[in-house]
XYZ file of N, CA and C in Angstrom:
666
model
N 125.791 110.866 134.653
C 124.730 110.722 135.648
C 123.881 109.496 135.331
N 123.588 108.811 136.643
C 123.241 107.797 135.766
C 121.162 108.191 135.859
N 120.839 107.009 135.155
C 119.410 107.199 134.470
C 118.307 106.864 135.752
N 117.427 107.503 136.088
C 116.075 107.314 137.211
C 114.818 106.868 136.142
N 114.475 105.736 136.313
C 113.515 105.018 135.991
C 112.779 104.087 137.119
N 111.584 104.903 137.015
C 110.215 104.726 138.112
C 109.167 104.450 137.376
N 108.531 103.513 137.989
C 107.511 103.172 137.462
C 106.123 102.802 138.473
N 105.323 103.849 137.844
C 104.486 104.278 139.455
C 102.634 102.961 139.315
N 102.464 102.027 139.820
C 102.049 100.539 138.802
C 101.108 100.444 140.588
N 99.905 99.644 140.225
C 99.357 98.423 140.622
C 99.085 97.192 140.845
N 99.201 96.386 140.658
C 99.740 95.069 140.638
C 98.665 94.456 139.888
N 97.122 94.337 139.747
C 96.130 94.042 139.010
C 96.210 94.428 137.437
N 96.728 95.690 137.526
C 96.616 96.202 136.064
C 97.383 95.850 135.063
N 96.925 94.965 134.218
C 96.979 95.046 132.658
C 97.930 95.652 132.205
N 97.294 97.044 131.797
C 98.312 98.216 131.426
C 99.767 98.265 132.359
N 99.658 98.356 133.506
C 101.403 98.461 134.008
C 101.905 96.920 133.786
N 101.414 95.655 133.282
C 101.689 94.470 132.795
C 102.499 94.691 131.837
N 102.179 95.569 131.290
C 103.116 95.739 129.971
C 104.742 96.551 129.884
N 104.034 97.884 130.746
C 105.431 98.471 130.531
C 106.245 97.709 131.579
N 106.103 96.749 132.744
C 107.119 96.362 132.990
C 107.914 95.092 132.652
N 106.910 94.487 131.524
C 107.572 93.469 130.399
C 108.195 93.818 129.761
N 107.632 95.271 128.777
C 108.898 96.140 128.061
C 110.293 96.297 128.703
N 110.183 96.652 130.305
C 111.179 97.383 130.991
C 112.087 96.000 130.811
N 111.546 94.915 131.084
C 112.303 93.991 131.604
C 112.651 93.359 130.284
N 112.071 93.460 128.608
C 112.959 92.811 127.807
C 113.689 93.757 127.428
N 114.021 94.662 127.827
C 114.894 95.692 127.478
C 116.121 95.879 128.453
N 115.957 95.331 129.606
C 117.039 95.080 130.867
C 117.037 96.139 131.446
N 116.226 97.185 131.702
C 116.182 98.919 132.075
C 115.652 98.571 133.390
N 116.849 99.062 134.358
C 116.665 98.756 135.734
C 115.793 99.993 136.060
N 114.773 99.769 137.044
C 114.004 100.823 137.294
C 113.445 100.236 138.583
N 112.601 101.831 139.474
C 112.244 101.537 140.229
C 110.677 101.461 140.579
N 110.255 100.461 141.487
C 108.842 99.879 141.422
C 107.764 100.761 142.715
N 106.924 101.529 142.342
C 106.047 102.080 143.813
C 104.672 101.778 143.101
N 104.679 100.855 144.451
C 103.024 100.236 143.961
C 101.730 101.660 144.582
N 100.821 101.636 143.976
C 99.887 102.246 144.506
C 98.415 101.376 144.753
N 98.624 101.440 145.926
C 97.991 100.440 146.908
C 96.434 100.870 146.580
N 96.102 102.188 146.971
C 94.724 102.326 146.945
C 94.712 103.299 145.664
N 94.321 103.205 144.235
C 93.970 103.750 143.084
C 92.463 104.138 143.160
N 91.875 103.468 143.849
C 90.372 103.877 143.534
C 89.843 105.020 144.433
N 90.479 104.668 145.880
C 89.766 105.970 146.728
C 90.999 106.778 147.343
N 92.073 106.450 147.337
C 93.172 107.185 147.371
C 94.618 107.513 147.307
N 94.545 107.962 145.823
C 95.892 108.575 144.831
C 96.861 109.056 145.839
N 97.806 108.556 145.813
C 99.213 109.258 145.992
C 99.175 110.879 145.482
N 100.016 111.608 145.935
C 100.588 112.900 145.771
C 101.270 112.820 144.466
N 102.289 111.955 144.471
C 103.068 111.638 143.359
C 101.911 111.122 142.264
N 101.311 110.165 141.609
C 100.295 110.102 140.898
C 99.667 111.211 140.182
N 98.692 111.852 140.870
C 98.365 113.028 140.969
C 99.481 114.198 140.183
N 100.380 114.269 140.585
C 101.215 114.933 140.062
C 102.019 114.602 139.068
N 102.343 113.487 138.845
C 103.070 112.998 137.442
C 101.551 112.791 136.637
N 100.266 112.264 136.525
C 99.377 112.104 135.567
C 98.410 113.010 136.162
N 98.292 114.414 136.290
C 97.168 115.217 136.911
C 95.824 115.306 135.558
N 95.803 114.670 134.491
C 95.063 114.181 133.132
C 94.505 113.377 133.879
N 94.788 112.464 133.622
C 94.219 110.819 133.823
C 93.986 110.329 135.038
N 95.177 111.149 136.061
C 94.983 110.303 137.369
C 95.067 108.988 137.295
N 95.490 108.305 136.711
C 96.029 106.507 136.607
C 97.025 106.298 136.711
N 97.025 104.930 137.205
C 98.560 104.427 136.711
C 98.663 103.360 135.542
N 99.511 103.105 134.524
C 100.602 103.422 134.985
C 101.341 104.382 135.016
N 102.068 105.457 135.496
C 102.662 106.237 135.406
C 104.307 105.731 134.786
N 105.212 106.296 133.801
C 106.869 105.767 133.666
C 107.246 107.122 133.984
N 108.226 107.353 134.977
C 108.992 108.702 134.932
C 110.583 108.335 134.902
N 110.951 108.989 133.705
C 111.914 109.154 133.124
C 113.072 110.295 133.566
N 113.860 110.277 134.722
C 114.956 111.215 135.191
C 113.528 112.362 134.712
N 112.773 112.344 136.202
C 111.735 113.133 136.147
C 110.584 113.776 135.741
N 110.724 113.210 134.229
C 109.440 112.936 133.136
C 108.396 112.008 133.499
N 107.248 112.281 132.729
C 106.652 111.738 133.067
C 105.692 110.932 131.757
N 105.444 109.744 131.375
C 105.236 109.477 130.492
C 104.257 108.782 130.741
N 102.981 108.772 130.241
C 101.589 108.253 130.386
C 100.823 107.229 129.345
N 100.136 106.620 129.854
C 99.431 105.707 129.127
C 100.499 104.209 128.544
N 100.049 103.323 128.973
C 100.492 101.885 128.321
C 101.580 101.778 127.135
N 100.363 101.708 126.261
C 100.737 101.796 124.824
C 101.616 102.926 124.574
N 102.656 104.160 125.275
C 102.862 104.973 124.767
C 104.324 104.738 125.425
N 103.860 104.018 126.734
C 105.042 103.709 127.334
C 106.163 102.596 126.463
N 105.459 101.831 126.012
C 106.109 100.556 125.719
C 106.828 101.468 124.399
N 106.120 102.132 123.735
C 106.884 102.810 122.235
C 108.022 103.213 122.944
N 107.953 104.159 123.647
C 108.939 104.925 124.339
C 109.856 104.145 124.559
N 109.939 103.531 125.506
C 110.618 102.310 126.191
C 111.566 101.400 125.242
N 110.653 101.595 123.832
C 111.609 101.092 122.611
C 112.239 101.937 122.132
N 111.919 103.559 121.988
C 113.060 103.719 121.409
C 113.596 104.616 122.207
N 113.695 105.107 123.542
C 114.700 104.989 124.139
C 116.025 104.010 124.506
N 115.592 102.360 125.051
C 116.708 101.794 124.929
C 116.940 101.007 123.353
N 116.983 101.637 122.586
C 116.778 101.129 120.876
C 118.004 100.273 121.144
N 118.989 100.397 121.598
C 119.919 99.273 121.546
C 120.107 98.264 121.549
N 118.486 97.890 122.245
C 118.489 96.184 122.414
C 117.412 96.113 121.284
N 117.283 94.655 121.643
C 116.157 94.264 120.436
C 114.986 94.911 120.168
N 114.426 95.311 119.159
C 113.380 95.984 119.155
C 112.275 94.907 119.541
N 111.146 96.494 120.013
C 109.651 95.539 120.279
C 108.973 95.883 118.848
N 108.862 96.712 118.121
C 107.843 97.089 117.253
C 108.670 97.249 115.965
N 107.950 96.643 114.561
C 109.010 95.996 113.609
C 109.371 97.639 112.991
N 110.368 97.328 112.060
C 111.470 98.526 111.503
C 110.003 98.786 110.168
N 109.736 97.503 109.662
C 108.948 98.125 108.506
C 107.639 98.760 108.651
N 107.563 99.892 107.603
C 106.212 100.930 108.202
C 104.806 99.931 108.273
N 105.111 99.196 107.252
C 103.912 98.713 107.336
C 103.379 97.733 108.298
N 104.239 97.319 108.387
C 104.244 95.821 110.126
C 104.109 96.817 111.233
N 104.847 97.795 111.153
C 104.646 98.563 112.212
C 102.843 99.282 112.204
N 102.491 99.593 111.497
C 101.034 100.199 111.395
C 100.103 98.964 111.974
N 100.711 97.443 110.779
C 99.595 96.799 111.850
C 99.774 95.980 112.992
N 100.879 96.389 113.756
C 101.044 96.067 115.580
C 100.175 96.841 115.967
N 100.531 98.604 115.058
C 99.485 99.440 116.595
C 98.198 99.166 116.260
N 97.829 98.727 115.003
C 95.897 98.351 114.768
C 95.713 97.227 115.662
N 97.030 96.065 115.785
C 95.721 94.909 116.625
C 96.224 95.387 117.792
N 96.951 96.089 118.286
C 97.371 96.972 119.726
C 96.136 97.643 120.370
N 95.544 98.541 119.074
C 94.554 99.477 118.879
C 93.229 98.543 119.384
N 93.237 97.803 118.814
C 92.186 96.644 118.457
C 91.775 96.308 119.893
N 92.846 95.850 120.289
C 92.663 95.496 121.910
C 92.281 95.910 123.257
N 92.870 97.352 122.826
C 92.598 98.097 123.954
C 90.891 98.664 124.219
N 90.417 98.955 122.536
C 89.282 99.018 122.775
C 88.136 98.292 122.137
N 88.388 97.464 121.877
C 87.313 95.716 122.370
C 87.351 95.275 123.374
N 88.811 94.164 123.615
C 88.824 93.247 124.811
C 88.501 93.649 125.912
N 89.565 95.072 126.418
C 89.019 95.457 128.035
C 87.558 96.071 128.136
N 86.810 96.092 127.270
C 85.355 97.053 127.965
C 84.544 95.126 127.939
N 85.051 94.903 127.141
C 84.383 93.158 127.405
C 84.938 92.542 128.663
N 85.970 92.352 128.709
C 86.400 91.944 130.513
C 85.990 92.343 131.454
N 85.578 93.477 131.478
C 85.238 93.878 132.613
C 83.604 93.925 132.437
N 83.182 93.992 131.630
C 81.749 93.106 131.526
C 81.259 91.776 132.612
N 82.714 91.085 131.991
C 82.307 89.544 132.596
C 81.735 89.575 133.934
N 82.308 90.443 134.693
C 81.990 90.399 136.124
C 80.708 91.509 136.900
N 81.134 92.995 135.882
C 79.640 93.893 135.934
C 78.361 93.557 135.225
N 78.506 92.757 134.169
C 76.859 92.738 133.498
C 76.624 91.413 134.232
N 74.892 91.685 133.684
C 74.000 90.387 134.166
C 73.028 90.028 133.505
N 72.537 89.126 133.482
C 71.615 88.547 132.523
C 71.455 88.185 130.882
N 70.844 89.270 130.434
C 70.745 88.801 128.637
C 72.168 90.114 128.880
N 72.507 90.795 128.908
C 73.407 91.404 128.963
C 75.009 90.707 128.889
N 74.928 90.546 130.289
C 76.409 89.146 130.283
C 76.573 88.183 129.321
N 74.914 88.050 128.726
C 75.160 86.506 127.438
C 75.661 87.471 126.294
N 75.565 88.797 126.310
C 75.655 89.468 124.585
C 77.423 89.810 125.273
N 77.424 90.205 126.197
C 79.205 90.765 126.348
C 80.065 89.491 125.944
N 79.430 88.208 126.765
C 80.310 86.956 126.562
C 80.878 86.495 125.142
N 79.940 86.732 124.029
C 79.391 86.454 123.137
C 80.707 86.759 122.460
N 80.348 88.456 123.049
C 81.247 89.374 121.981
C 82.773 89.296 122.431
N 82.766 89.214 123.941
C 84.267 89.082 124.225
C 84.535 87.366 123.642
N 84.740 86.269 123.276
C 84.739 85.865 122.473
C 85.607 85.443 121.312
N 84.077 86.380 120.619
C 84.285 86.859 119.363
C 85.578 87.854 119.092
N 85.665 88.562 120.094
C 86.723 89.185 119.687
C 88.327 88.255 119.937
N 88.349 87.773 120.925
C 88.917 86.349 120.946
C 89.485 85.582 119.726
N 88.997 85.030 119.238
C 88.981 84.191 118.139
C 89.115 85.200 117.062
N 88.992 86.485 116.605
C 89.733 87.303 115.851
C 91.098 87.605 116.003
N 91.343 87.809 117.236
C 92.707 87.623 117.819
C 93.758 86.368 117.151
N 93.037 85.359 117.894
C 93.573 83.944 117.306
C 93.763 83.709 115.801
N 92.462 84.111 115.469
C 92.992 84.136 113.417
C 94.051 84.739 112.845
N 94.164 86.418 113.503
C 95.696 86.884 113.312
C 96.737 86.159 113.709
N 96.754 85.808 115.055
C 97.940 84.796 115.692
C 98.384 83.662 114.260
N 97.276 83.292 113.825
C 97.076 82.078 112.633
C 98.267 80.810 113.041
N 99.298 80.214 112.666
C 99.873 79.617 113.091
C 101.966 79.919 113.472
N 101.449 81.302 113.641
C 102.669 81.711 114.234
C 102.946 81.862 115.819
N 104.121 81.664 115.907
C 104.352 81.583 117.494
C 103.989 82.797 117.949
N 104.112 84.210 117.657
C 103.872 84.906 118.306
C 102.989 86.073 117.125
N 102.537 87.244 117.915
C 101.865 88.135 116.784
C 102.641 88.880 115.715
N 103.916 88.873 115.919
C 104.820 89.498 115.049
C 105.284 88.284 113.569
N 105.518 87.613 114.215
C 106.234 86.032 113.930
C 106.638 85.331 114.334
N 107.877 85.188 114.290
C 109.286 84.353 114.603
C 109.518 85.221 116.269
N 108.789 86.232 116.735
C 109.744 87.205 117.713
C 108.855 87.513 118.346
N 109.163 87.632 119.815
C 108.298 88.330 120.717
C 108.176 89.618 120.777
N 107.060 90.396 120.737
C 107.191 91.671 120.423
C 105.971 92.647 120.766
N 105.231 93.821 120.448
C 104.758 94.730 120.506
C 103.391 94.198 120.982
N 102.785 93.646 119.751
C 101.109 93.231 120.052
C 100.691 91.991 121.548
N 102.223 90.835 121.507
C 102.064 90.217 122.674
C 102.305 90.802 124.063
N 103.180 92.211 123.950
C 103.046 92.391 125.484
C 101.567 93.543 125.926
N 101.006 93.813 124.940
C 99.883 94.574 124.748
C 98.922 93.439 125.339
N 99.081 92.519 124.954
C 98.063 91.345 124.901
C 98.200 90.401 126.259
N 99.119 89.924 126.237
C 99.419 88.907 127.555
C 99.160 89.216 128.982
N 98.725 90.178 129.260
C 98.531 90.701 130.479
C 96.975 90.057 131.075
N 95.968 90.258 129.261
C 94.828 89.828 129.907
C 94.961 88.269 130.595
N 95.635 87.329 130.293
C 95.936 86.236 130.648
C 95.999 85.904 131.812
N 96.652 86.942 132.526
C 96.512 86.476 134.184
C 94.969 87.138 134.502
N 94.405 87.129 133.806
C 92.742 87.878 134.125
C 91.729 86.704 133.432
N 92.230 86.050 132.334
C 91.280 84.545 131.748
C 90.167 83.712 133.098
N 91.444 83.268 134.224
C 90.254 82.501 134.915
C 89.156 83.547 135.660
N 89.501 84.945 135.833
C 88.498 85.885 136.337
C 87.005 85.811 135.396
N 87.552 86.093 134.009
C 86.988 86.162 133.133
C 85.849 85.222 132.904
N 86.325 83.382 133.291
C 85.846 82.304 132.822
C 84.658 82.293 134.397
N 85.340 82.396 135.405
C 84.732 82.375 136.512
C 82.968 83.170 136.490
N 83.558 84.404 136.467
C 82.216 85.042 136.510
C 81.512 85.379 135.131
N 82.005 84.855 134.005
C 81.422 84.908 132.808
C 80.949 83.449 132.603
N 81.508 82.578 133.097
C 80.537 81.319 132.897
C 80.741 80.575 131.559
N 82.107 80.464 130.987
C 82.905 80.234 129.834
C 83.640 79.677 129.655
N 84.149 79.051 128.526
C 85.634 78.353 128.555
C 86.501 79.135 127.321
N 87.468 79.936 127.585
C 88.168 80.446 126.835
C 89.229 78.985 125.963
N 89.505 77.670 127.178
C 90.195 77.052 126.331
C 89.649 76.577 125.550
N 88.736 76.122 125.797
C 87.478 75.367 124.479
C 87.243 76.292 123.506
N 87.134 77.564 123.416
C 87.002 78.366 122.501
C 88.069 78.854 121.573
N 89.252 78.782 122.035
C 90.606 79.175 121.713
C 91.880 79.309 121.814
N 92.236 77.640 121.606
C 93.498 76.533 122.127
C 94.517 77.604 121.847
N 94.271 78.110 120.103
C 95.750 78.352 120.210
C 96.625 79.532 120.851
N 95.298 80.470 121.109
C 95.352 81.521 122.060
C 96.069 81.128 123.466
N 95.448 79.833 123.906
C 95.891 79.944 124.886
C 97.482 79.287 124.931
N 97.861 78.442 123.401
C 98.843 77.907 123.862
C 99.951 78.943 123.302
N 100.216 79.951 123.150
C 100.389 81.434 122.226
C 100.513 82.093 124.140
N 99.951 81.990 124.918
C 100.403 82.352 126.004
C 101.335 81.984 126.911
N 101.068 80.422 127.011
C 101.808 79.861 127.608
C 103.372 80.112 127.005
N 103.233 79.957 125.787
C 104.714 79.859 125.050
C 105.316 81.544 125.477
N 104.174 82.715 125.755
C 105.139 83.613 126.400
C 105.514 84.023 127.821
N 104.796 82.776 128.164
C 105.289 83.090 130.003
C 106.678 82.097 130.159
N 107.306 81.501 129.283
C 108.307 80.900 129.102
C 109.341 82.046 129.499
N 109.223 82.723 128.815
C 109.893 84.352 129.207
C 109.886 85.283 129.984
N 110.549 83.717 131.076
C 110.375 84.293 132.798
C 111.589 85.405 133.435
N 111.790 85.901 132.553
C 112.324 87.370 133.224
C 111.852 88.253 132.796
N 111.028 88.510 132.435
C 109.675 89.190 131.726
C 108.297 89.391 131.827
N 107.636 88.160 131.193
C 106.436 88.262 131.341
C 105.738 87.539 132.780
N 106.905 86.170 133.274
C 106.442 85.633 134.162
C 106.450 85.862 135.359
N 107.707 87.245 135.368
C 107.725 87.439 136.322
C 106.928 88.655 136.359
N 105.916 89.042 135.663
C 104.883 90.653 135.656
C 104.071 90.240 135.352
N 103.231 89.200 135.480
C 101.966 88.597 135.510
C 101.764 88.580 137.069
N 100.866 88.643 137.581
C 100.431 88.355 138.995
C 99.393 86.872 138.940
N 99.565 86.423 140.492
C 98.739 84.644 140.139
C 97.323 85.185 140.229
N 96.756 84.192 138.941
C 95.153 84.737 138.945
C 94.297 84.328 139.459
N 94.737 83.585 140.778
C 93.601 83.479 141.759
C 94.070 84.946 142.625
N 95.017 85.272 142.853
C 94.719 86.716 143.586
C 93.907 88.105 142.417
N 93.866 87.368 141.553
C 92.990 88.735 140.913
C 92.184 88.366 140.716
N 91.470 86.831 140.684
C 89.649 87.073 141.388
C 89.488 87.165 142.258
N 90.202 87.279 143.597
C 90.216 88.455 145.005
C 89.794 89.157 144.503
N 90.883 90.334 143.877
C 90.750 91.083 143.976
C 89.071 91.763 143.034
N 88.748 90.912 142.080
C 87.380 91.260 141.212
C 86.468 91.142 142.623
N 86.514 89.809 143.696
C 85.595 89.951 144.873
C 85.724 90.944 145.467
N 86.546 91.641 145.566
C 86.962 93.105 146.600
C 86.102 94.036 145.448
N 86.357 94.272 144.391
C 85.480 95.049 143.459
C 84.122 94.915 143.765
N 83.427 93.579 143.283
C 82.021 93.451 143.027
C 81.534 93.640 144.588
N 81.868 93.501 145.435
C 81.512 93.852 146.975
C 81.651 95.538 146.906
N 82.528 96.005 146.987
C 83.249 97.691 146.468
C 81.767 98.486 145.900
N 81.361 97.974 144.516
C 80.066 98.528 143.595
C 78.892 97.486 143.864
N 78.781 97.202 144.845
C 77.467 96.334 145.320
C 76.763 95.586 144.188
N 78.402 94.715 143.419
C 77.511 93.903 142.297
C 77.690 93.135 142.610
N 76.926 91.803 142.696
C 76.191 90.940 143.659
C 75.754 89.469 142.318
C-alpha cells in the first residue's frame, strides 16, 4: 500500500517552512492543503488532526497525525532514515542541534513578532534583543557553512524560514540585519541554493509584509 503524506500548512508560517524542507530533502512525496483562514476560520480537518493546539502545521502520516515543527522534522528523519540524515548520529551533536533548535524557537520568534506589535521604548528593547540574539546565532554559525558543518541539516531548516521574514522584520523594526550580521546572512543565501528545498518553501518576502499589513490592520496596530 502505498504511503499518504499530508501536510496540512499556511504559506506565511515559519514552522510549516520547515517540515516541508525536511519533506523535500528527504524526497517524501506528499500532499499540500493550505489553510487559508487560520486565524478566524479552522478547517474541520485541522481541528481534528490538532484538536490541542489548533495550528498548523499539521503532518498526517497514512492517517496520523503528527504535531508541532520541531517534532515533525525528527519524525520525518527517522521515518525516511534512508536518506541522508538531518540530525547528527552522535549523542552529543545531536543534544546540541535540539539546544540551538530549542534556542530559537523560544527567543527569535517572540522577538519577530515584536518588530511589528511593539512600540516605542518597547520596540527599541525587542530590537535590541532580537539582535542580540542574532549575532549569538552567528557566533555558533562561527565560520562554518552551515550549523552542523560541512552539511545541511537540523538547526538550518529550524532556522531559515525566519529569512523570508528578515525584510518584514527590518521594515517595521527600523534595522539592518545585514549590517549587523553578514555572515548570517550569507549562511542563508548559501541555503536557498538548495532549490528543491528550501527555495522552493520559502515564500517572496514582500508578500509576507502583506501579509504583516493584513495583520497590523487585523489587531488595530497602527
Amino acid at each position: 500500500m502505498a504511503e499518504e503524506v499530508i501536510l496540512l500548512n499556511f504559506w506565511p508560517s515559519i514552522f510549516g517552512m520547515r517540515t516541508m524542507i525536511a519533506l523535500e530533502e528527504k524526497g517524501v512525496k506528499y500532499e499540500y492543503i493550505s489553510e487559508e483562514d487560520v486565524i478566524k476560520n479552522k478547517s474541520s480537518l485541522l481541528l481534528q488532526m490538532n484538536p490541542v493546539h489548533k495550528k498548523i502545521p499539521v503532518l498526517i502520516h497514512n492517517g496520523k497525525a503528527i504535531c508541532e515543527s520541531m517534532i515533525q522534522v525528527q519524525y520525518i528523519d527517522e521515518v525516511w532514515s534512508e536518506k541522508s540524515p538531518l540530525l547528527p548520529s552522535d549523542p552529543y551533536q545531536r543534544a546540541q542541534a535540539l539546544f540551538w533548535a530549542d534556542f530559537i524557537d523560544k527567543k527569535l520568534c517572540v522577538c519577530g513578532r515584536g518588530t511589528w506589535r511593539a512600540k516605542g521604548e518597547e520596540l527599541e528593547a525587542n530590537n535590541k534583543e532580537f539582535i542580540d540574539i542574532l549575532k549569538i546565532l552567528e557566533s555558533e554559525l562561527g565560520d562554518k557553512p552551515y550549523f552542523g558543518g560541512h552539511k545541511f541539516g537540523f538547526v538550518d531548516i529550524v532556522l531559515i524560514g525566519f529569512y523570508s521574514w528578515f525584510p518584514e522584520y527590518q521594515k517595521f523594526g527600523n534595522f539592518s540585519i545585514e549590517l549587523e550580521c553578514s555572515k548570517l546572512i550569507a549562511w542563508a543565501e548559501r541555503c536557498l541554493e538548495r532549490e528543491k528545498s528550501v527555495a522552493k518553501s520559502l515564500p517572496d518576502p514582500e508578500k509576507v509584509i502583506g501579509y504583516v499589513l493584513y495583520l497590523k490592520k487585523l489587531y488595530g496596530i497602527e
